[in-house]
Coordinates of C-alpha atoms in Angstrom, one line a residue:
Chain A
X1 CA 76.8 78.0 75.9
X2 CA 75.9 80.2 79.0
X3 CA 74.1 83.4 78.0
X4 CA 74.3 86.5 79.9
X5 CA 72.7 90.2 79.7
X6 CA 74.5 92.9 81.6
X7 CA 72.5 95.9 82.8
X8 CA 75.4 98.9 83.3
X9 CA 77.2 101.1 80.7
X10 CA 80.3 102.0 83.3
X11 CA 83.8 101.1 83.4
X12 CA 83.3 97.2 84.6
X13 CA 80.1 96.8 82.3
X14 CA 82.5 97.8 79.3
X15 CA 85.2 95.1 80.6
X16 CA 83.1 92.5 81.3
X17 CA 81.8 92.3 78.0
X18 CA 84.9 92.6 75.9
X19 CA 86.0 89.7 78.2
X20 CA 83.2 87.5 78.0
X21 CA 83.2 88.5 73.8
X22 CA 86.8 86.5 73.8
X23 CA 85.7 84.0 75.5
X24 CA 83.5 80.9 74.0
X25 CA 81.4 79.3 75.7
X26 CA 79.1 82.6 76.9
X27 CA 77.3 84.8 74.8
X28 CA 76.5 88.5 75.5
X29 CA 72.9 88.6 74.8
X30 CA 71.7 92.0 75.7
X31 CA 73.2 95.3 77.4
X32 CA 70.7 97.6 79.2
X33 CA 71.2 100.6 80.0
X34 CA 69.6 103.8 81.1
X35 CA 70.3 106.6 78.3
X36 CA 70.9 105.3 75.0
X37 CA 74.3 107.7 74.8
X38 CA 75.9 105.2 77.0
X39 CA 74.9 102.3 75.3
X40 CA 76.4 103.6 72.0
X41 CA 79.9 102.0 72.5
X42 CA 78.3 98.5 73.2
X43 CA 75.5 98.9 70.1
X44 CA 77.6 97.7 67.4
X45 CA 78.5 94.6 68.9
X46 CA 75.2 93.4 71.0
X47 CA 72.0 93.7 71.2
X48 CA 71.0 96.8 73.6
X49 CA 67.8 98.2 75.3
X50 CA 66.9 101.4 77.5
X51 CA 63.7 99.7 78.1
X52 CA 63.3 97.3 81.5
X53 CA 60.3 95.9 80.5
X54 CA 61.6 93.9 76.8
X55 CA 65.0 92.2 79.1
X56 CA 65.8 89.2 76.9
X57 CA 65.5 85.7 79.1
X58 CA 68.7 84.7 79.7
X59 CA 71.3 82.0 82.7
X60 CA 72.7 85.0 83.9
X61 CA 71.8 88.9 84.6
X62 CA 75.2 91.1 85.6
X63 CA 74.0 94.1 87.7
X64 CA 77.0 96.7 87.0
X65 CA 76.2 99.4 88.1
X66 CA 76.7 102.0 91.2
X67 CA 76.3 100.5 94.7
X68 CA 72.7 102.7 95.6
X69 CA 71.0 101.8 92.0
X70 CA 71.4 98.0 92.5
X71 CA 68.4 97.0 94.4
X72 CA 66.3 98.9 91.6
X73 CA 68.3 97.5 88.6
X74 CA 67.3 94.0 90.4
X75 CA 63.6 94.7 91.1
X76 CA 63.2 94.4 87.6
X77 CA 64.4 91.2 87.4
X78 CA 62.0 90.3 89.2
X79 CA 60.5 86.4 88.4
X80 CA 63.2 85.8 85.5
X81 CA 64.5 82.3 86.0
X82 CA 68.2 83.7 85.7
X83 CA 70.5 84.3 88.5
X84 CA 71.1 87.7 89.4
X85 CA 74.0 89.1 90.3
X86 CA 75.5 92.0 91.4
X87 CA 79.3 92.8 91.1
X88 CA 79.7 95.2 93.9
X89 CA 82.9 94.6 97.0
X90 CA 80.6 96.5 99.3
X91 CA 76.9 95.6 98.8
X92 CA 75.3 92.0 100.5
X93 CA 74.0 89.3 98.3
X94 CA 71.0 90.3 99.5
X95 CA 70.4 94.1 98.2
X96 CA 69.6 91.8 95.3
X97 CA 65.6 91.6 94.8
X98 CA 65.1 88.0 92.9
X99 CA 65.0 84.3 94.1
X100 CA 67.8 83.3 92.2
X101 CA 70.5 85.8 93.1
X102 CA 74.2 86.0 93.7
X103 CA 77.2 87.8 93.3
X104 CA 80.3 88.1 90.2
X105 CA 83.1 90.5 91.9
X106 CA 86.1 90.5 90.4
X107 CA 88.6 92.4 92.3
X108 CA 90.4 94.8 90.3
X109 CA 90.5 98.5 89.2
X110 CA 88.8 98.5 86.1
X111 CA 89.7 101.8 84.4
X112 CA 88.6 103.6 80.9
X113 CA 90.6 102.9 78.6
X114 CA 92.9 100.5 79.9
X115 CA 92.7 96.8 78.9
X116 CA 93.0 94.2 82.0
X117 CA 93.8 90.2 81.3
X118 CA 90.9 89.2 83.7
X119 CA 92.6 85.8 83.3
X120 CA 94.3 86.5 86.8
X121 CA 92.2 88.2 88.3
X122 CA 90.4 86.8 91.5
X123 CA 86.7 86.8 90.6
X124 CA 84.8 86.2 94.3
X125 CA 81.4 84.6 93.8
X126 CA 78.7 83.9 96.1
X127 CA 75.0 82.4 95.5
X128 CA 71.8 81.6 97.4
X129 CA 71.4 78.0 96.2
X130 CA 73.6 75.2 95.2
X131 CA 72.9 75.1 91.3
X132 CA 73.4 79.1 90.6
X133 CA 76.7 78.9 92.6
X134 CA 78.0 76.1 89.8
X135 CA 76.6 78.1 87.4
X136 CA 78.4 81.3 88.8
X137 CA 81.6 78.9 89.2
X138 CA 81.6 78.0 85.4
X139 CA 80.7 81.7 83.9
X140 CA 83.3 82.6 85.9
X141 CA 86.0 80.1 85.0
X142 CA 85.2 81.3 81.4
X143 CA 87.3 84.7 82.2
X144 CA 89.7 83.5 84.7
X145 CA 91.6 80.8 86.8
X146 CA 91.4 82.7 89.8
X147 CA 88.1 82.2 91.4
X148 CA 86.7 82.1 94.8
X149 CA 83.9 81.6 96.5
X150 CA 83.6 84.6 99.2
X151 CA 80.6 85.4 101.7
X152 CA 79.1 88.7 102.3
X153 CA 80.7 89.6 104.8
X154 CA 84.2 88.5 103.7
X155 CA 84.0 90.2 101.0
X156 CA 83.1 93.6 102.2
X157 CA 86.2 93.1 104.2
X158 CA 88.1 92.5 101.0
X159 CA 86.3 95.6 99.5
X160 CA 88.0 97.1 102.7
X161 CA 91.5 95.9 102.0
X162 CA 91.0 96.5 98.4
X163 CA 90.7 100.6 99.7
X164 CA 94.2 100.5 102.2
X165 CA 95.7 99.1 99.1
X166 CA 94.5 100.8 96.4
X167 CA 92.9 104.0 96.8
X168 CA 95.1 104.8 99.7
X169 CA 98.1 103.5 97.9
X170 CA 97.3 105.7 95.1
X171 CA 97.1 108.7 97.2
X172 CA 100.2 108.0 98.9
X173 CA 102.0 108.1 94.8
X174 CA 100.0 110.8 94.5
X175 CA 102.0 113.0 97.4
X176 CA 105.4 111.4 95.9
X177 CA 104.4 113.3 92.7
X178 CA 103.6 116.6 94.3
X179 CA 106.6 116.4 96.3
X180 CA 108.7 115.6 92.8
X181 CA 106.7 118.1 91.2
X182 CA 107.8 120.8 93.7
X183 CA 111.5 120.5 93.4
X184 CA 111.0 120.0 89.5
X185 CA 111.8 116.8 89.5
X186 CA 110.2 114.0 86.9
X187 CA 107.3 112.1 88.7
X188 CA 109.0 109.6 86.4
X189 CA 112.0 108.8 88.5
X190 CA 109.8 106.9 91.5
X191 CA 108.2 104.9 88.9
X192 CA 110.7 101.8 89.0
X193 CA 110.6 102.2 92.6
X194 CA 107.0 102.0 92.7
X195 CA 106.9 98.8 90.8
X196 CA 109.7 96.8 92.3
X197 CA 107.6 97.8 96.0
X198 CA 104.3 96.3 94.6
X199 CA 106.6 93.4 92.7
X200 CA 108.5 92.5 96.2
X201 CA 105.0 91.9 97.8
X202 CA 104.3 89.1 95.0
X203 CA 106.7 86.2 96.6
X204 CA 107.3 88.1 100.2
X205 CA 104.7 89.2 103.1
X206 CA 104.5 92.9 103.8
X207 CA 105.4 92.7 107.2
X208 CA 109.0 91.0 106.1
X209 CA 109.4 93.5 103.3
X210 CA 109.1 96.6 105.5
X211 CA 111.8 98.6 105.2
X212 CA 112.7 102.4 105.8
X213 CA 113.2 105.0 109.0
X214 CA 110.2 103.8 110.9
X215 CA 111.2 100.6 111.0
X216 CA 114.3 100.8 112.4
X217 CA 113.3 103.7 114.6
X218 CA 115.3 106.0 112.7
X219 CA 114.6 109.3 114.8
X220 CA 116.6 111.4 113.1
X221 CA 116.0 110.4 109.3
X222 CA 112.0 110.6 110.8
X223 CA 112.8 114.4 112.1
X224 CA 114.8 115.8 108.9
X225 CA 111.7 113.9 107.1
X226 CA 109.4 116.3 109.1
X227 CA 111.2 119.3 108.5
X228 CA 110.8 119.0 105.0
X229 CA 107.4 118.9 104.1
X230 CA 105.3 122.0 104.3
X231 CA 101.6 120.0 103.8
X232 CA 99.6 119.9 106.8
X233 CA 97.7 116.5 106.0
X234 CA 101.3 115.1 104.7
X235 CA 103.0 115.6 108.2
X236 CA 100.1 114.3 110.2
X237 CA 100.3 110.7 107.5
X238 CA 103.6 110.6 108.2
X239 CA 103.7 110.6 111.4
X240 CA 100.6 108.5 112.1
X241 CA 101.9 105.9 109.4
X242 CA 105.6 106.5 111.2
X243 CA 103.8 106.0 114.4
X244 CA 102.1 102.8 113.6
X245 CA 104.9 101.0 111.7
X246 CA 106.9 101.6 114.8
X247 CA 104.5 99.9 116.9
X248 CA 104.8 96.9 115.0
X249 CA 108.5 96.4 114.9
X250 CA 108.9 97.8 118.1
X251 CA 109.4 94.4 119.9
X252 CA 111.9 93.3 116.7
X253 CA 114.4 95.6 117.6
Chain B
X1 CA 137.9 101.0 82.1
X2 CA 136.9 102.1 85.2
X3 CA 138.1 100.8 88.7
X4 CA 135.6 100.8 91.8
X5 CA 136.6 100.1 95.1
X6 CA 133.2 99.3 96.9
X7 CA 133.4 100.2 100.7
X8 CA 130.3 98.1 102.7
X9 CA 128.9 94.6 102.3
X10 CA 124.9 95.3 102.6
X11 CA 122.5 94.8 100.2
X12 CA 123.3 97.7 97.9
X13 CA 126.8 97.1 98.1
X14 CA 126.0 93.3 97.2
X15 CA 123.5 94.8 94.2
X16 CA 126.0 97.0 92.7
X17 CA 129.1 95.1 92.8
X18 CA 126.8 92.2 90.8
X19 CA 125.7 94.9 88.7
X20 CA 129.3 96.1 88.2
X21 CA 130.4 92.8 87.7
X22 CA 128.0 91.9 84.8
X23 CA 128.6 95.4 83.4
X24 CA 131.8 96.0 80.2
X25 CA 133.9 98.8 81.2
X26 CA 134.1 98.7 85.1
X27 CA 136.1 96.6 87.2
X28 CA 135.6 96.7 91.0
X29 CA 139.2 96.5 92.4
X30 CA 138.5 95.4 96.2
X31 CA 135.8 95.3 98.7
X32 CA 136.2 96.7 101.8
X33 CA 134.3 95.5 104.9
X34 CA 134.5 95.9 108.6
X35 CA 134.4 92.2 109.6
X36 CA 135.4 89.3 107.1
X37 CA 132.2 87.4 107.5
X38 CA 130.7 90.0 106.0
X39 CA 133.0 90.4 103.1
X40 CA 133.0 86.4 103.1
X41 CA 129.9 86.4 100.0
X42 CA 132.6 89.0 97.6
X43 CA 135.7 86.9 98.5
X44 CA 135.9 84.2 95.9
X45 CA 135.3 87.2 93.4
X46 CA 137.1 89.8 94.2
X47 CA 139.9 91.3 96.6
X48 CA 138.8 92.1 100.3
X49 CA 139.9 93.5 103.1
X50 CA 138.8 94.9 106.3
X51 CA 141.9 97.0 106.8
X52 CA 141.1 100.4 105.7
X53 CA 145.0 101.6 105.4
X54 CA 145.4 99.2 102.4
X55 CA 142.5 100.4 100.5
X56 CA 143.8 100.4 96.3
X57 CA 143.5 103.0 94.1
X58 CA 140.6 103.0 92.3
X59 CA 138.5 105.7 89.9
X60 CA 135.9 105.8 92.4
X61 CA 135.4 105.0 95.8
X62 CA 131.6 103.7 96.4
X63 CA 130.2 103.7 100.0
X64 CA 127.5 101.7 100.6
X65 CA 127.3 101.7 104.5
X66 CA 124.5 102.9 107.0
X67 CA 123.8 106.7 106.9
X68 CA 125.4 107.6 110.3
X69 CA 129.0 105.8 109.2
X70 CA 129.2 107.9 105.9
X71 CA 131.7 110.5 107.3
X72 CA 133.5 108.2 109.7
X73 CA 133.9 106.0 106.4
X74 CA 135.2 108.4 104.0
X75 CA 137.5 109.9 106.7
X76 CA 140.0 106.6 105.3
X77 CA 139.8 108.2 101.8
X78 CA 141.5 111.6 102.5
X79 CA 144.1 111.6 100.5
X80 CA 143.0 109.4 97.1
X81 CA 142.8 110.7 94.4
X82 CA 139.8 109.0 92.9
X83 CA 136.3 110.0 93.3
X84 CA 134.5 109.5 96.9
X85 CA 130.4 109.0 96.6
X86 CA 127.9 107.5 99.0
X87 CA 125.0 105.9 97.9
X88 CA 122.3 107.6 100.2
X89 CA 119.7 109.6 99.4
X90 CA 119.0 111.3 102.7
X91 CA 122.6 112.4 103.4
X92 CA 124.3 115.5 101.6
X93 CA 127.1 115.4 99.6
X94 CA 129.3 117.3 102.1
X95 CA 129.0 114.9 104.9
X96 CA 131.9 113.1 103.0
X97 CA 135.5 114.3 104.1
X98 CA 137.7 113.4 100.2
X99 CA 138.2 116.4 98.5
X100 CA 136.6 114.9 95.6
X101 CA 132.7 113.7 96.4
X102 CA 129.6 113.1 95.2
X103 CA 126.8 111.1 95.3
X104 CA 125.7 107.6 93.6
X105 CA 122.0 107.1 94.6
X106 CA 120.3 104.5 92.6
X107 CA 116.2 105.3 93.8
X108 CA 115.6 101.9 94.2
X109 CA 114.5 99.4 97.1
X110 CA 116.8 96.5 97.5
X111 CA 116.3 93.5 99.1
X112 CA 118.6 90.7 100.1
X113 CA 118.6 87.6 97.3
X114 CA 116.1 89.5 95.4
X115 CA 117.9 90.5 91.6
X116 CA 117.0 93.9 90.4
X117 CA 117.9 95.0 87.1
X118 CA 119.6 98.3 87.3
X119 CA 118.9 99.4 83.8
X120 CA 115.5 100.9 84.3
X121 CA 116.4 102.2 87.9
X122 CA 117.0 106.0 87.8
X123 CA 120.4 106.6 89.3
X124 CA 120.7 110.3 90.7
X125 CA 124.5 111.8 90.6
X126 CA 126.2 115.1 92.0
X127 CA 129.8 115.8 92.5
X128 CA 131.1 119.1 93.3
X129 CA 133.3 119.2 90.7
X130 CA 133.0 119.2 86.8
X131 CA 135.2 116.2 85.8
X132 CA 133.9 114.1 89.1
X133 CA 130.7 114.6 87.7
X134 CA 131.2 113.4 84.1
X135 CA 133.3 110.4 85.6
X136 CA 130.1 109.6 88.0
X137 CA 127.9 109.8 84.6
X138 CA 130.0 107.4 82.8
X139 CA 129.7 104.6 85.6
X140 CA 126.1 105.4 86.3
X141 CA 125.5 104.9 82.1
X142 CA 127.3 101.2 82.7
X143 CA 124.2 100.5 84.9
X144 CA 121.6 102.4 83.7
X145 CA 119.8 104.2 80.8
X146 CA 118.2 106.6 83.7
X147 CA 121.0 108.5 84.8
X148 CA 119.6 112.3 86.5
X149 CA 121.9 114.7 87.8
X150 CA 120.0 115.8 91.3
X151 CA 121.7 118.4 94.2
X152 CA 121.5 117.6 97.8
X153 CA 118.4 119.3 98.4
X154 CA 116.5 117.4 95.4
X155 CA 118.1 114.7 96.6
X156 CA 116.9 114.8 100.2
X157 CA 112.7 115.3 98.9
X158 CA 113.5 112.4 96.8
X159 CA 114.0 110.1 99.5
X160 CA 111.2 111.6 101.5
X161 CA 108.8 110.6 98.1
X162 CA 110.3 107.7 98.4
X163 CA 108.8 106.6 102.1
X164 CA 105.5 107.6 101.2
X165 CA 105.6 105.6 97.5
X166 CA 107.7 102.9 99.0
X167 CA 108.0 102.4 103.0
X168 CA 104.3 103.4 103.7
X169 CA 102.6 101.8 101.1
X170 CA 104.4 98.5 101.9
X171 CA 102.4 99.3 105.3
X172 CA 99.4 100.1 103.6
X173 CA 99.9 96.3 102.0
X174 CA 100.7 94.9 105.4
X175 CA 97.3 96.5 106.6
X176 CA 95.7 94.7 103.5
X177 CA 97.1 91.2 104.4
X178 CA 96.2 91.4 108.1
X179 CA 92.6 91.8 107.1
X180 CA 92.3 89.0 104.7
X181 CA 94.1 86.5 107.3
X182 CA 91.6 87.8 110.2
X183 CA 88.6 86.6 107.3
X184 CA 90.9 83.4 106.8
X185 CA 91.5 84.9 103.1
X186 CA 94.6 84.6 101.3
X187 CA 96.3 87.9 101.0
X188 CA 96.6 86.5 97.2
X189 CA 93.3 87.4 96.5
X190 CA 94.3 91.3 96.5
X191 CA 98.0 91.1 95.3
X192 CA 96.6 91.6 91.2
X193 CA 94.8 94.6 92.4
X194 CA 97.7 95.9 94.5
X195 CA 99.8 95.1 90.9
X196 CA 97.6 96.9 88.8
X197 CA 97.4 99.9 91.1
X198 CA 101.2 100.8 90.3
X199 CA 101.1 99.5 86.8
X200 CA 97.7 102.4 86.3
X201 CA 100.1 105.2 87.3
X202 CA 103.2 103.9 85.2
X203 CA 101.0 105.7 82.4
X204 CA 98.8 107.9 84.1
X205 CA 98.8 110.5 87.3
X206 CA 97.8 109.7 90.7
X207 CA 95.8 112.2 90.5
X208 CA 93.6 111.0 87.5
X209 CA 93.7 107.4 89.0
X210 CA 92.6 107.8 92.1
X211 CA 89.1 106.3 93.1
X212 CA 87.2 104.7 95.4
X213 CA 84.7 105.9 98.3
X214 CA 86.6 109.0 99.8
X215 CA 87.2 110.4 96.3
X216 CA 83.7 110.6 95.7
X217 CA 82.2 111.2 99.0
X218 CA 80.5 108.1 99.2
X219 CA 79.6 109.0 103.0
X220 CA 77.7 105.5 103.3
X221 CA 80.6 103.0 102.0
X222 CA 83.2 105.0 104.3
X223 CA 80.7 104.4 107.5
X224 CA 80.4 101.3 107.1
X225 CA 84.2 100.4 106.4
X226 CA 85.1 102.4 109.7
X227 CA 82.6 99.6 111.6
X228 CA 84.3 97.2 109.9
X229 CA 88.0 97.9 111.4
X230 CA 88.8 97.0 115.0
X231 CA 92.4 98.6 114.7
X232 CA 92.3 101.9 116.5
X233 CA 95.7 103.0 114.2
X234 CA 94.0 102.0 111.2
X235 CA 90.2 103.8 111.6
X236 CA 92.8 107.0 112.5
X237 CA 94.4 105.8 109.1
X238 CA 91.0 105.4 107.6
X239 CA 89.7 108.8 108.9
X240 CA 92.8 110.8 107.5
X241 CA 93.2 109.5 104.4
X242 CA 90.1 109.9 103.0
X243 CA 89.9 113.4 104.7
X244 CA 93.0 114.3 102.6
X245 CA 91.6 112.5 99.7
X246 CA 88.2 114.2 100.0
X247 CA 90.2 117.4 100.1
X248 CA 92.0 117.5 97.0
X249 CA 88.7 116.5 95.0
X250 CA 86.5 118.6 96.5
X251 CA 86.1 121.2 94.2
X252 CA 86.0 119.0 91.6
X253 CA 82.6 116.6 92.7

């Protein structure tokens, strides 16, 4: 039975635990956290502490919490025989103050509210030293089938990609629904198209799925395209994002 | 029972006449092609030809051909009596010559040997004539349960919403991949996340879901992602997105 505390009361804290509570084989022994409000949806369940000084002993300490507090939240971890990990995309192994330290990202969008089957999700680890990488390995095999070992500096990179396809992506749904919104149209109707373009990606490359006026140099489609919008920041995506699909295809057609 | 004569031999016209096919209460009649290799995939089901002055008669007359051989295409229709639509969403309704037109746009991306089903996908009608228009509802309702009547206009910002939600972020996913394969990662890693991302905003709005380091000003993480790319079209990508996205959070950090 691995045994793990998690210091963070946020979004990924919360799923973490409810997925490590289904699972056997690890045991939630503690929560820390800074105010004792945020620790109120965990209290019930686990053992919880504000105070960094009474941190049970335990094989593995989750840092989950923003990028900037984790070298602090580690510091007092200091001389525990644990690994230490953090669970950042963006931060080095080594923000991480302890011997025995490491990293547990799983890369997903973890939002309140909304349950996510970690069971597929990739969880990248990385570790200083042989034993607290099989030990990494295992707690994270306890959650899902998907895991990977990934360096620093590969996974910033994926932290990278995770932003073009995720953040971006969401901002480029968010203009559909503005432009829906305008004409009074349901934000509802792009929905299926929206899923089938994230589906199609599953069992095909982006580059063979591409599809639309840029990619067939569609000049005129692009211009009546232009004419049509009335946002500043939406014409200058379009035509950048027109402009570089282009550029890719270019010698295709 | 309704009768369909289906005039192209793409993709959508492929889509729909399976869809038709599969569907009680419609019966495509003929399929008409330009060249009978084309046409060669709908022979062993259903009449072809490539002769446009023996066309059948038929309810309604589907064209399903590129966007700058609507006109020329419906030009062979003058005369029937049945309903003439196109199937495009950046093309009026009066680029088609019949005197009775309108529109059958499913909002959907279709790719070749890739089944869609039709039910969910919202199918957008407009006829310039009251009984067109209920005929059009009835075959879009043997399809689908989404069935929207949308003018021209609509129509047109529809199509534009659909590049950015469909046609760009397949880019955006493109980006995604070409980083992982430069780390020697498997663009696997990120295809939950990219899942998750549309499944998030099934349920909520873009707006609500968005995160990530331009949403919250996180000058630091957005630094160093910009040293991380090497791809002059994607820092300029980098740099306007999270401008834009800054921008419409702003007032609310």
């Amino acid at each position: 039975m691995l045994s793990v505390v998690i210091l963070g009361t946020g979004n990924l804290a919360m799923h973490l635990f409810r997925a490590f509570s289904k699972s056997t084989g690890v045991q939630v022994v503690q929560v820390v956290g800074r105010n004792p409000e945020s620790l109120h949806s965990f209290s019930a369940h686990v053992a919880t502490t504000t105070d960094h000084t009474s941190i049970k002993d335990a094989n593995v300490y989750i840092i989950a919490v923003k990028d900037d507090a984790i070298t602090e939240v580690s510091h007092h971890l200091n001389g525990k025989k644990g690994v230490v990990v953090h669970t950042s995309g963006a931060v080095g192994m080594d923000a991480l103050e302890p011997e025995n330290r490491g990293v547990f990202y799983p890369l997903q969008t973890f939002t309140k509210g909304k349950d996510i089957d970690l069971e597929k999700v990739p969880i990248c680890i990385e570790a200083n030293e042989g034993q607290s990488l099989i030990l990494l390995r295992s707690l994270a095999h306890t959650l899902s089938q998907n895991v990977h070992e990934v360096n620093s500096e590969q996974r910033k990179k994926l932290h990278l990609a995770a932003v073009f396809v995720n953040n971006f992506t969401n901002y480029l749904y968010g203009i559909g629904e503005e432009i829906c919104m305008k004409e009074g149209l349901s934000f509802d109707l792009l929905k299926p198209l929206i899923q089938e373009t994230a589906e199609k990606i599953q069992s095909m490359s982006p580059k063979e799925a591409q599809t639309g006026p840029a990619r067939r140099n569609d000049q005129k489609s692009m211009q009546d395209h232009l004419k049509l919008l009335d946002n500043d920041k939406h014409i200058a995506l379009y035509n950048l994002m027109s402009e570089a699909i282009k550029q890719v295809y270019e010698e295709k057609l």
